[in-house]
PDB file of C-alpha atoms and ligand atoms in Angstrom:
ATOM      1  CA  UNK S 242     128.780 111.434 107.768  1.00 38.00           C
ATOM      2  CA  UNK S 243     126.431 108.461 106.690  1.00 39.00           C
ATOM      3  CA  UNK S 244     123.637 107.483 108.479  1.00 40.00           C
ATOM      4  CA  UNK S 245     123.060 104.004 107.838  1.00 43.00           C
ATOM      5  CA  UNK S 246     119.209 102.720 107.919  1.00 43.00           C
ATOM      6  CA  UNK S 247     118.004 100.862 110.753  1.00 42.00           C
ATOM      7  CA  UNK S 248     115.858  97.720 110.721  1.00 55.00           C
ATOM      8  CA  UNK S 249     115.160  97.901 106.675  1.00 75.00           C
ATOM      9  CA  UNK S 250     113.842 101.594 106.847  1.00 95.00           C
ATOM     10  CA  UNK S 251     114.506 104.223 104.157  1.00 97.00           C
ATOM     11  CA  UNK S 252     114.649 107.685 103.903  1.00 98.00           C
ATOM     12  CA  UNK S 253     114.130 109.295 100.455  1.00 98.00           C
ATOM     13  CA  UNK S 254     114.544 113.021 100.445  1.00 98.00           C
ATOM     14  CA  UNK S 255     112.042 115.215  98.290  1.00 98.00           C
ATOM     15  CA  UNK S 256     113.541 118.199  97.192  1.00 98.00           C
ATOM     16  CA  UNK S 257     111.190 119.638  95.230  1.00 98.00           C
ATOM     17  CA  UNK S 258     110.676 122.677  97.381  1.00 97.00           C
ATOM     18  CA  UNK S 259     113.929 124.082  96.719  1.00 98.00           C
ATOM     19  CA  UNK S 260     113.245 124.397  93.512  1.00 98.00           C
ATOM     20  CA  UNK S 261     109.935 126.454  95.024  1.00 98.00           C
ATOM     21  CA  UNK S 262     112.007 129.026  96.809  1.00 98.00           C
ATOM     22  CA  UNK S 263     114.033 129.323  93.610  1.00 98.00           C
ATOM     23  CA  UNK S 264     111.022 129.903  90.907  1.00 97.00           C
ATOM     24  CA  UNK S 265     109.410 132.392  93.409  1.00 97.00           C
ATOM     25  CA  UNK S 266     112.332 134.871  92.379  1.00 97.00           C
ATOM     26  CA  UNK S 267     112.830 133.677  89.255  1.00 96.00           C
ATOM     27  CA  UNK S 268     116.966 133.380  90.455  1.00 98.00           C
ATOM     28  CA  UNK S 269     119.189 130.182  89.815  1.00 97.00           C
ATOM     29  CA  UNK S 270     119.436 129.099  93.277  1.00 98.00           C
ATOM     30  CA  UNK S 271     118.653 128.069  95.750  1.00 98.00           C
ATOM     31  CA  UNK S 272     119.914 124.761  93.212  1.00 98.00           C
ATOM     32  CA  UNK S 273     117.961 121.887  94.075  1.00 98.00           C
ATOM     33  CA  UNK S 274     120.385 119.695  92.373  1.00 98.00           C
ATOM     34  CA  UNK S 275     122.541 120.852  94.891  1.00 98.00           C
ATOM     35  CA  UNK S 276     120.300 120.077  97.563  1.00 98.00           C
ATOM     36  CA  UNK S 277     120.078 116.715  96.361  1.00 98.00           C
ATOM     37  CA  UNK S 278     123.625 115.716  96.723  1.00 98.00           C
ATOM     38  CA  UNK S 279     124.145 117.502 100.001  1.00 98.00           C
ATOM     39  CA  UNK S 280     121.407 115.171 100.910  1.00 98.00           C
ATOM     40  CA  UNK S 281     123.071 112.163  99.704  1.00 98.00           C
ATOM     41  CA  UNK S 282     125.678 113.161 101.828  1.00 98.00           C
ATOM     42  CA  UNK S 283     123.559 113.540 105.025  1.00 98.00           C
ATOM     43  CA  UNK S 284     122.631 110.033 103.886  1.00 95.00           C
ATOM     44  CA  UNK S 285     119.601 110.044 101.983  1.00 98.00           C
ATOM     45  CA  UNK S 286     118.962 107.093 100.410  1.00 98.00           C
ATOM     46  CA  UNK S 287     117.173 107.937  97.229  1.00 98.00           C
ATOM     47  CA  UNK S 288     116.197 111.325  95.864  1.00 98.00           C
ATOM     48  CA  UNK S 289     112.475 112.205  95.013  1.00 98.00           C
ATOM     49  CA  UNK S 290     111.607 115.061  92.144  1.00 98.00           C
ATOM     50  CA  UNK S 291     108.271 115.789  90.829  1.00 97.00           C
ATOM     51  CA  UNK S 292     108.285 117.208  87.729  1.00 98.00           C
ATOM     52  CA  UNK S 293     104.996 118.210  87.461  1.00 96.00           C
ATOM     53  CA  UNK S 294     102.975 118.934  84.102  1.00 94.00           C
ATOM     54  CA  UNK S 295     102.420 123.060  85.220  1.00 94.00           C
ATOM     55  CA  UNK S 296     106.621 122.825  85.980  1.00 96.00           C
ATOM     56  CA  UNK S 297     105.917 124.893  88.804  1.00 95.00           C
ATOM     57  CA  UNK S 298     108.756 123.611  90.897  1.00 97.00           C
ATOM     58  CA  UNK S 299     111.284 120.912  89.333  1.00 98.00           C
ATOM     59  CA  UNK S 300     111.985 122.020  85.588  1.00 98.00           C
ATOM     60  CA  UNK S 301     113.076 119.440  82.713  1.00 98.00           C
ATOM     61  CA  UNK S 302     116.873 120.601  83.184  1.00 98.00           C
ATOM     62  CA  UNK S 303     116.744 119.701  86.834  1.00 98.00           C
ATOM     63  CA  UNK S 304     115.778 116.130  86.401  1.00 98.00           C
ATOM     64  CA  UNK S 305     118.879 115.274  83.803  1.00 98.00           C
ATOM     65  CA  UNK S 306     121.010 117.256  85.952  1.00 98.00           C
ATOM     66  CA  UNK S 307     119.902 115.631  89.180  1.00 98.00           C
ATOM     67  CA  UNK S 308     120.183 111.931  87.005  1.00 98.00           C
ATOM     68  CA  UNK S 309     123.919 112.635  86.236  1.00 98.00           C
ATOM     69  CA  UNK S 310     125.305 113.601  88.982  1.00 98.00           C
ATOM     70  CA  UNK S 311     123.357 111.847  92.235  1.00 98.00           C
ATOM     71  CA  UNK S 312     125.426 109.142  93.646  1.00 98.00           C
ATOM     72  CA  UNK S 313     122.096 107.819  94.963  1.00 98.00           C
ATOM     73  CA  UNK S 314     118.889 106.617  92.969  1.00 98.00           C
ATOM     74  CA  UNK S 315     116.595 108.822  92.018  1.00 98.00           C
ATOM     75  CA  UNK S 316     112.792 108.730  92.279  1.00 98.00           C
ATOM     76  CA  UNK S 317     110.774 110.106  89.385  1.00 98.00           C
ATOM     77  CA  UNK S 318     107.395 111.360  90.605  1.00 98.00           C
ATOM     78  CA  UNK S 319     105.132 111.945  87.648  1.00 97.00           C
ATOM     79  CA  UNK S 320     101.329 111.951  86.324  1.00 96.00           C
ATOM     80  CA  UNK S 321     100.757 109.474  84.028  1.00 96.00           C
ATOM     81  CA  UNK S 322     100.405 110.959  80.647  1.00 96.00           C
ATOM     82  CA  UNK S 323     102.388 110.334  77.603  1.00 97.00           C
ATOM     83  CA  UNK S 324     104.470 113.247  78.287  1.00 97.00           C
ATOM     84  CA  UNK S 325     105.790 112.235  81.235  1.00 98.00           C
ATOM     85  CA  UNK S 326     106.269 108.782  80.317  1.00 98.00           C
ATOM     86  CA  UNK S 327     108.450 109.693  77.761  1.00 98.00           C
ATOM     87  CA  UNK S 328     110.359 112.243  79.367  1.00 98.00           C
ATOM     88  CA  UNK S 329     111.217 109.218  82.423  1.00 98.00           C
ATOM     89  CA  UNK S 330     111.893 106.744  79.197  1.00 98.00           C
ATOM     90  CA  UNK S 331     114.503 109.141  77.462  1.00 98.00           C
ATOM     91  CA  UNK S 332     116.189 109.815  80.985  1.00 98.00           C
ATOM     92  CA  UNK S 333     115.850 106.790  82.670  1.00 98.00           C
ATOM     93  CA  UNK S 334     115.406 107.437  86.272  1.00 98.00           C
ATOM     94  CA  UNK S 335     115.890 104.033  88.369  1.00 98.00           C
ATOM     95  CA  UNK S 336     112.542 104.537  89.996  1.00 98.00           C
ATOM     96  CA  UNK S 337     109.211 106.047  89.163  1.00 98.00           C
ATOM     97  CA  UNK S 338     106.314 107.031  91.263  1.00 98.00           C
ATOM     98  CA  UNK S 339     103.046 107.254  89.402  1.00 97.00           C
ATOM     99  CA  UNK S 340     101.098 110.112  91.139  1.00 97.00           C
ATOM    100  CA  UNK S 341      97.255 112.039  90.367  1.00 95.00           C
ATOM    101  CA  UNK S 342      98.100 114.811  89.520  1.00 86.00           C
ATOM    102  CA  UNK S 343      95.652 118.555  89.323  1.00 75.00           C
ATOM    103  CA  UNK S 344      96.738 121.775  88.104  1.00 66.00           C
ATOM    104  CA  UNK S 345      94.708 123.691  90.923  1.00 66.00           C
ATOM    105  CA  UNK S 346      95.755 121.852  93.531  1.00 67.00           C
ATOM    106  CA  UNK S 347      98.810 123.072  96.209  1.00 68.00           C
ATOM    107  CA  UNK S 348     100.010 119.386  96.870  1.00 66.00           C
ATOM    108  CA  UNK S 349      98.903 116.388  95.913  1.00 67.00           C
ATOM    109  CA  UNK S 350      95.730 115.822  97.726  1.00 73.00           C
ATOM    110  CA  UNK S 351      95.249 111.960  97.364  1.00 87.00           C
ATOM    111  CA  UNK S 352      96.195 108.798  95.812  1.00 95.00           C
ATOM    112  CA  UNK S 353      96.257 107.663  92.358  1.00 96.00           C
ATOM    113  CA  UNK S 354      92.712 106.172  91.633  1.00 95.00           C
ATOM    114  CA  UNK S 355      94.220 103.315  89.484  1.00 96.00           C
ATOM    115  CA  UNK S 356      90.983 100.831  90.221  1.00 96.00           C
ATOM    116  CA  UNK S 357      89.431 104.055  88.134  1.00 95.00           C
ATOM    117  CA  UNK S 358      92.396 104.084  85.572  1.00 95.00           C
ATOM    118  CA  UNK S 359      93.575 100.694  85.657  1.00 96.00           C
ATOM    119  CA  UNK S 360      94.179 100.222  81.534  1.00 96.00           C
ATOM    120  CA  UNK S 361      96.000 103.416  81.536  1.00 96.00           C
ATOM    121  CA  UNK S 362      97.910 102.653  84.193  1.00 97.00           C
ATOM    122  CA  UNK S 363      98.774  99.549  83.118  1.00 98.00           C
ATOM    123  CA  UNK S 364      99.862 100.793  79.457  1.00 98.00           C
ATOM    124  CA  UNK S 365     102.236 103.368  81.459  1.00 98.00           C
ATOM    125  CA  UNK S 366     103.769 100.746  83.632  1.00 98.00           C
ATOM    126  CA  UNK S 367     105.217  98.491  81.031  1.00 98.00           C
ATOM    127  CA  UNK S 368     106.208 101.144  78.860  1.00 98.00           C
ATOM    128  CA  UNK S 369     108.652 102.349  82.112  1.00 98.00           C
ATOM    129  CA  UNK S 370     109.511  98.689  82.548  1.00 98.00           C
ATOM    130  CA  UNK S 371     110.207  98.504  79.359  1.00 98.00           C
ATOM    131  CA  UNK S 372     112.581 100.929  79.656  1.00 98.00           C
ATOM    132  CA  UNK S 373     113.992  99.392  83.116  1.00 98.00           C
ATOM    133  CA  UNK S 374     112.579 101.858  85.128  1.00 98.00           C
ATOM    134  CA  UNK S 375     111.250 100.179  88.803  1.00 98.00           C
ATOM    135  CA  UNK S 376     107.454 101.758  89.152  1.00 98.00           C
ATOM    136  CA  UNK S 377     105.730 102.301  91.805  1.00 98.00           C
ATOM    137  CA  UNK S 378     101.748 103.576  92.348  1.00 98.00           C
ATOM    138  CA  UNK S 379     100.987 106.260  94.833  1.00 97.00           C
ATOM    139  CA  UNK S 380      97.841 105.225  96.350  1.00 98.00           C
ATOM    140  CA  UNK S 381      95.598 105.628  99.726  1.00 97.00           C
ATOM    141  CA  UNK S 382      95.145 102.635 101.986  1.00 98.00           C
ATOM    142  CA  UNK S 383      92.068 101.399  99.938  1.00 97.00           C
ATOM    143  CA  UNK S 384      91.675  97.795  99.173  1.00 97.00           C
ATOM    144  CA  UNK S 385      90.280  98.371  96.052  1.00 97.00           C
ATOM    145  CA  UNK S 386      93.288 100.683  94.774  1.00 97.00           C
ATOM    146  CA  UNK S 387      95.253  97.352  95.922  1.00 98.00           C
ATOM    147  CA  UNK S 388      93.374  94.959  94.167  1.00 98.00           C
ATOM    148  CA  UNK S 389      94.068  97.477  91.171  1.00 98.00           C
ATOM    149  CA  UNK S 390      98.101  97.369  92.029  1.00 98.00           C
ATOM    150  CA  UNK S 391      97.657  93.654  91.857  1.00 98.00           C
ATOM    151  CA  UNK S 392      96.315  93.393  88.387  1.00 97.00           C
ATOM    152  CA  UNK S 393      98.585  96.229  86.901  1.00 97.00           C
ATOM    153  CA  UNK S 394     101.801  94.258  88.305  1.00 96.00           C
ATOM    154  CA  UNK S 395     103.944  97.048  89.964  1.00 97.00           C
ATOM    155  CA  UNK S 396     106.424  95.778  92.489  1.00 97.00           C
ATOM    156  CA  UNK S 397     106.159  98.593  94.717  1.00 98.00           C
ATOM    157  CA  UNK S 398     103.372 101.004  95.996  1.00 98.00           C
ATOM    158  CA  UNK S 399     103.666 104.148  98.080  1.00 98.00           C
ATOM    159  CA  UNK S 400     100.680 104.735 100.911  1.00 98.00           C
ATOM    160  CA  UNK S 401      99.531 108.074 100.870  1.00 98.00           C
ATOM    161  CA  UNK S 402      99.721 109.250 104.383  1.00 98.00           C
ATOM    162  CA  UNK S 403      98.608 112.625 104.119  1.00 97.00           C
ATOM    163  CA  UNK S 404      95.090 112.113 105.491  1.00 96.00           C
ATOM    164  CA  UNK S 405      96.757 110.476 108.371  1.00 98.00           C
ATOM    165  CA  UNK S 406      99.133 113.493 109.010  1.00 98.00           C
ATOM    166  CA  UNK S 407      95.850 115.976 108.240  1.00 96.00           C
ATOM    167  CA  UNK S 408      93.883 114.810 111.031  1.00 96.00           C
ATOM    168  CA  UNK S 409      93.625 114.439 114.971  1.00 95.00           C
ATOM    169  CA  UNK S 410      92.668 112.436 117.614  1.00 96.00           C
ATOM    170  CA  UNK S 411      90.432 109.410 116.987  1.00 97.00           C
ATOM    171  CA  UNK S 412      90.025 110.363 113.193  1.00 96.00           C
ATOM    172  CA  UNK S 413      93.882 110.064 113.063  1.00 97.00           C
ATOM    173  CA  UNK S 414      94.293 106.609 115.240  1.00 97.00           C
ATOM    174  CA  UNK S 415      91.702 105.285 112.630  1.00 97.00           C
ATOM    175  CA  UNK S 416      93.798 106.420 109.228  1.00 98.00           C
ATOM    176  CA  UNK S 417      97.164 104.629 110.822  1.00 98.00           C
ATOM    177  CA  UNK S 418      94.894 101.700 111.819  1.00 98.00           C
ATOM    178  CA  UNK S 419      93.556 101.687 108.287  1.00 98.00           C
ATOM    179  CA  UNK S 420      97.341 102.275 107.105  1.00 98.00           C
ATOM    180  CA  UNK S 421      99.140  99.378 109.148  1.00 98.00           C
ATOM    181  CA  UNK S 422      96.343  96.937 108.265  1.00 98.00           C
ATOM    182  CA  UNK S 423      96.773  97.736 104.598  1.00 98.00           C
ATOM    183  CA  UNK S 424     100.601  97.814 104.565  1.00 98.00           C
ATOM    184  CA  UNK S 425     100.544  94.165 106.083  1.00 98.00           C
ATOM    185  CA  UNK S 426      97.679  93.020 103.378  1.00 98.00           C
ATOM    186  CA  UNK S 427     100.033  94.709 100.372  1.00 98.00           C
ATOM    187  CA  UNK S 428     103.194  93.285 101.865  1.00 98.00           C
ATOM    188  CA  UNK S 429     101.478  89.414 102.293  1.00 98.00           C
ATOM    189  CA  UNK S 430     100.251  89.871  98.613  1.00 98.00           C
ATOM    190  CA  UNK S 431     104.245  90.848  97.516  1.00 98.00           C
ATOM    191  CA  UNK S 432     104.438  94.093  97.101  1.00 98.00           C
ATOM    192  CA  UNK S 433     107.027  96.378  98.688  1.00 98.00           C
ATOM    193  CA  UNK S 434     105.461  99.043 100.689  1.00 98.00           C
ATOM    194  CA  UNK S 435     106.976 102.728 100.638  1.00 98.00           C
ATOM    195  CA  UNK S 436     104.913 105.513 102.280  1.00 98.00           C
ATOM    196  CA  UNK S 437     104.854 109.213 102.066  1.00 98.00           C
ATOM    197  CA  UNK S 438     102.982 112.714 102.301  1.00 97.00           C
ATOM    198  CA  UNK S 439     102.796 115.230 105.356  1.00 98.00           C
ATOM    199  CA  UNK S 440     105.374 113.319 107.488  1.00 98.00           C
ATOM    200  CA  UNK S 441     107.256 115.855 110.077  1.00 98.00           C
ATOM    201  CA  UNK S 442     109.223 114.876 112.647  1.00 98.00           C
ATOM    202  CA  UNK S 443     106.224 114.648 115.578  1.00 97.00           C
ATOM    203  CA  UNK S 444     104.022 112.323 113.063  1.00 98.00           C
ATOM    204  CA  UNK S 445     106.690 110.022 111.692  1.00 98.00           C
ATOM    205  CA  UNK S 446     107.089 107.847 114.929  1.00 97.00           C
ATOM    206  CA  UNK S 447     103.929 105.906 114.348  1.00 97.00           C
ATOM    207  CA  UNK S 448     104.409 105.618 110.501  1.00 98.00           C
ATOM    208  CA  UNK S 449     107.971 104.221 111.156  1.00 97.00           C
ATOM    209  CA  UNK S 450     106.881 101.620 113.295  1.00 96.00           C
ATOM    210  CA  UNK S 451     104.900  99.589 110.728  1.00 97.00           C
ATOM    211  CA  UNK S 452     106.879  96.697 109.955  1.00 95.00           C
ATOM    212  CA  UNK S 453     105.859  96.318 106.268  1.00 97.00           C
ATOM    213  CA  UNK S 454     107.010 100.203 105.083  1.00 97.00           C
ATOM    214  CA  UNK S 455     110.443  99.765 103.954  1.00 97.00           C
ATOM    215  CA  UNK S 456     110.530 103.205 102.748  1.00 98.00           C
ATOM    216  CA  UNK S 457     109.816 106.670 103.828  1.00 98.00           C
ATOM    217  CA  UNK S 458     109.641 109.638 101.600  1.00 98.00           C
ATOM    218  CA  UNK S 459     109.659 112.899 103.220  1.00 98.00           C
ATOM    219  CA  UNK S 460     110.016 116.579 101.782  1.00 98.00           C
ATOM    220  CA  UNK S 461     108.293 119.395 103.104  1.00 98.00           C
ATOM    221  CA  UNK S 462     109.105 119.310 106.640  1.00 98.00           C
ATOM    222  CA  UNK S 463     112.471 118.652 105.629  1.00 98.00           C
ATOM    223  CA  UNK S 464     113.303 121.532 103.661  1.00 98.00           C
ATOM    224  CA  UNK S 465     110.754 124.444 105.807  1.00 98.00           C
ATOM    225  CA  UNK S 466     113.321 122.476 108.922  1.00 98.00           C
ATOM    226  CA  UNK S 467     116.305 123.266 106.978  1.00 98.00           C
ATOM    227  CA  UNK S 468     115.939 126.690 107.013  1.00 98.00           C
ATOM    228  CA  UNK S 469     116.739 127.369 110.473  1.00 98.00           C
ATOM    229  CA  UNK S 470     119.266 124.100 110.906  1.00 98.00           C
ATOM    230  CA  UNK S 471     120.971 122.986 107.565  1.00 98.00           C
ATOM    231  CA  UNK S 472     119.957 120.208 105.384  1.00 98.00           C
ATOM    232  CA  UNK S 473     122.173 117.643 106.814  1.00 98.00           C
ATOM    233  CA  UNK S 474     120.668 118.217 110.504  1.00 98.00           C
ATOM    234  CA  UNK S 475     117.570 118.294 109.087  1.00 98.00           C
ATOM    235  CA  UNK S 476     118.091 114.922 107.452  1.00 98.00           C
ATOM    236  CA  UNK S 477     120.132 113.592 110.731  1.00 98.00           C
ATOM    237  CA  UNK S 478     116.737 114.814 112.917  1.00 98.00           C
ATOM    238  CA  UNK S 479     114.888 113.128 110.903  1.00 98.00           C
ATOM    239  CA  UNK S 480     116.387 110.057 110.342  1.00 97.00           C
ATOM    240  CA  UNK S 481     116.877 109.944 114.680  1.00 96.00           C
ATOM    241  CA  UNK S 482     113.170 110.118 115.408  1.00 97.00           C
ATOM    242  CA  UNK S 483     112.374 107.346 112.172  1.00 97.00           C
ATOM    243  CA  UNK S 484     115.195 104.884 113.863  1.00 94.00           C
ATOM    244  CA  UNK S 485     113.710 105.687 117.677  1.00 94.00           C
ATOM    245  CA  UNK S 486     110.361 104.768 116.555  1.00 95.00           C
ATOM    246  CA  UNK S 487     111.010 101.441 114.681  1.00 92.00           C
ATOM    247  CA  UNK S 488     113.545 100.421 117.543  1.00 82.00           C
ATOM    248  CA  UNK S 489     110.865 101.022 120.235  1.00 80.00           C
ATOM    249  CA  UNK S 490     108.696  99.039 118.082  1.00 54.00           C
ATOM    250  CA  UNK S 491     111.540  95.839 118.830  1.00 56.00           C
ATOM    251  CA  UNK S 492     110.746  96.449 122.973  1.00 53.00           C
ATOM    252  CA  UNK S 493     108.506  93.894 124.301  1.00 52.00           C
ATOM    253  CA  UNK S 494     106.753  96.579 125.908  1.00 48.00           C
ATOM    254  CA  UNK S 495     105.697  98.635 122.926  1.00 40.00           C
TER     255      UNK S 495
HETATM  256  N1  PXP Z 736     105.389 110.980  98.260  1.00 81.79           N
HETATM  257  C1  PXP Z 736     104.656 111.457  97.224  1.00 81.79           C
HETATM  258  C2  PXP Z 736     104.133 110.477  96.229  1.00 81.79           C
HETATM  259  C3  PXP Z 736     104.412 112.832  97.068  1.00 81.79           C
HETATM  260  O1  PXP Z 736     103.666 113.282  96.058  1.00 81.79           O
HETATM  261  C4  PXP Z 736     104.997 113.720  97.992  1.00 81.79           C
HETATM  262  C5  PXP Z 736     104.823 115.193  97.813  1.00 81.79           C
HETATM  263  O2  PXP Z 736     105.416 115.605  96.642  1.00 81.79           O
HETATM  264  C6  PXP Z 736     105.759 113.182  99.041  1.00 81.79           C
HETATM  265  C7  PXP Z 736     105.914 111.809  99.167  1.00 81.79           C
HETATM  266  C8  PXP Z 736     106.402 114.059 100.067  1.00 81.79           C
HETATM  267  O3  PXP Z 736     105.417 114.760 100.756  1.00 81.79           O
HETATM  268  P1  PXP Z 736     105.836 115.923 101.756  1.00 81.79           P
HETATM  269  O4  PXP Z 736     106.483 116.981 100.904  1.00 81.79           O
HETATM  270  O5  PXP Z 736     104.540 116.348 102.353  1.00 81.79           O
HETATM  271  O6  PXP Z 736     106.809 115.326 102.732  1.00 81.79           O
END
């Protein structure tokens, strides 16, 4: 069964961490090319790997499997080095998401500095639009790192929200405040605004709402919720609290 998208609001599935459970054995599955297209089934509406430089999750052979058999597009998440850049130019994904990227870390911990990097970054985005591929930067609500987006030229950026899923109380009201104020500044200034990192289903409601994100891209919680549900009621869950959210947000007395 599809689930279509509600008010302009996408769901991209990451499923990087069933590739995880596979390498900790070592074993062929769990497949998460498989994953993927059960996902696409449940109605995801793109697909999000990381192939990472340490290939400690998604390997090489996942990411041209995943390209030729997803009936959905598929979302390259990748460091920018030269590597990667010509990995994503030999196998084309339709998207890219430019991401910082540290060997030591367990996830990534922030958004890509591109004020910091901005030549670099620039040289890797028109090499992938070169090659067709849509980019987009992965960055935290900073209006600096937007300024930065601006003078690269990407058409799309991603809003880290994992500071804003990390945190509580007024520390947390202040990161969505922060968020919403940025995604309506990088929306006004024409970029399309994704956003993504430690979204479950009791933090998504608030991230949802903002009128700007078209896009939401969600792993973790997805697959740890699979393993007691399925993948496609993890996916339906999902998409049910992201839809309740952004149609309370049409009330007049939200
Ligand atoms: N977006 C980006 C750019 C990411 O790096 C990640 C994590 O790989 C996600 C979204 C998904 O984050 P999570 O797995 O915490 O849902």
């Amino acid at each position: 069964m599809s689930h279509p998208s509600l008010a302009g609001l996408r769901l991209g599935i990451n499923i990087d961490h069933v590739a995880t459970v596979r390498q900790a054995r070592g074993t062929a599955y769990p497949d998460p090319v498989e994953a993927g297209l059960l996902a696409a089934s449940a109605g995801a509406d793109s697909l999000t790997i990381h192939l990472r430089e340490d290939r400690r999750h998604i390997q090489d052979h996942d990411v041209t499997r995943l390209l030729a058999r997803s009936p959905v597009p598929v979302n390259l998440e990748m460091a920018v080095t030269d590597e990667m850049v010509d990995i994503a130019c030999r196998v084309r994904p339709r998207f890219v998401c430019l991401v910082p990227e540290k060997r030591e870390e367990v996830t990534t911990e922030g958004g890509l500095d591109v004020a910091a990097h901005q030549d670099a970054v620039a040289a890797a985005c028109l090499t992938l639009r070169a090659a067709g591929i849509v980019t987009a930067l992965f960055i935290d609500a900073d209006p600096a790192q937007l300024a930065a987006c601006l003078a690269v030229g990407v058409p799309h950026i991603e809003i880290h929200t994992g500071r804003y899923a990390d945190t509580e109380g007024d520390d947390r009201h202040a990161e969505l405040v922060r968020i919403r104020d940025f995604a309506r500044e990088a929306a006004a200034a024409g970029l399309e605004v994704h956003a993504g990192h430690g979204l479950h289903l009791h933090n998504v409601g608030a991230i949802a709402r903002i009128p700007e994100v078209v896009e939401l891209n969600i792993g973790h919680s997805i697959v740890a919720r699979s393993m007691f549900v399925g993948l496609p009621m993890a996916i339906a869950e999902m998409r049910r609290a992201m839809n309740e959210a952004r149609f309370a947000q049409a009330s007049p007395v939200a």
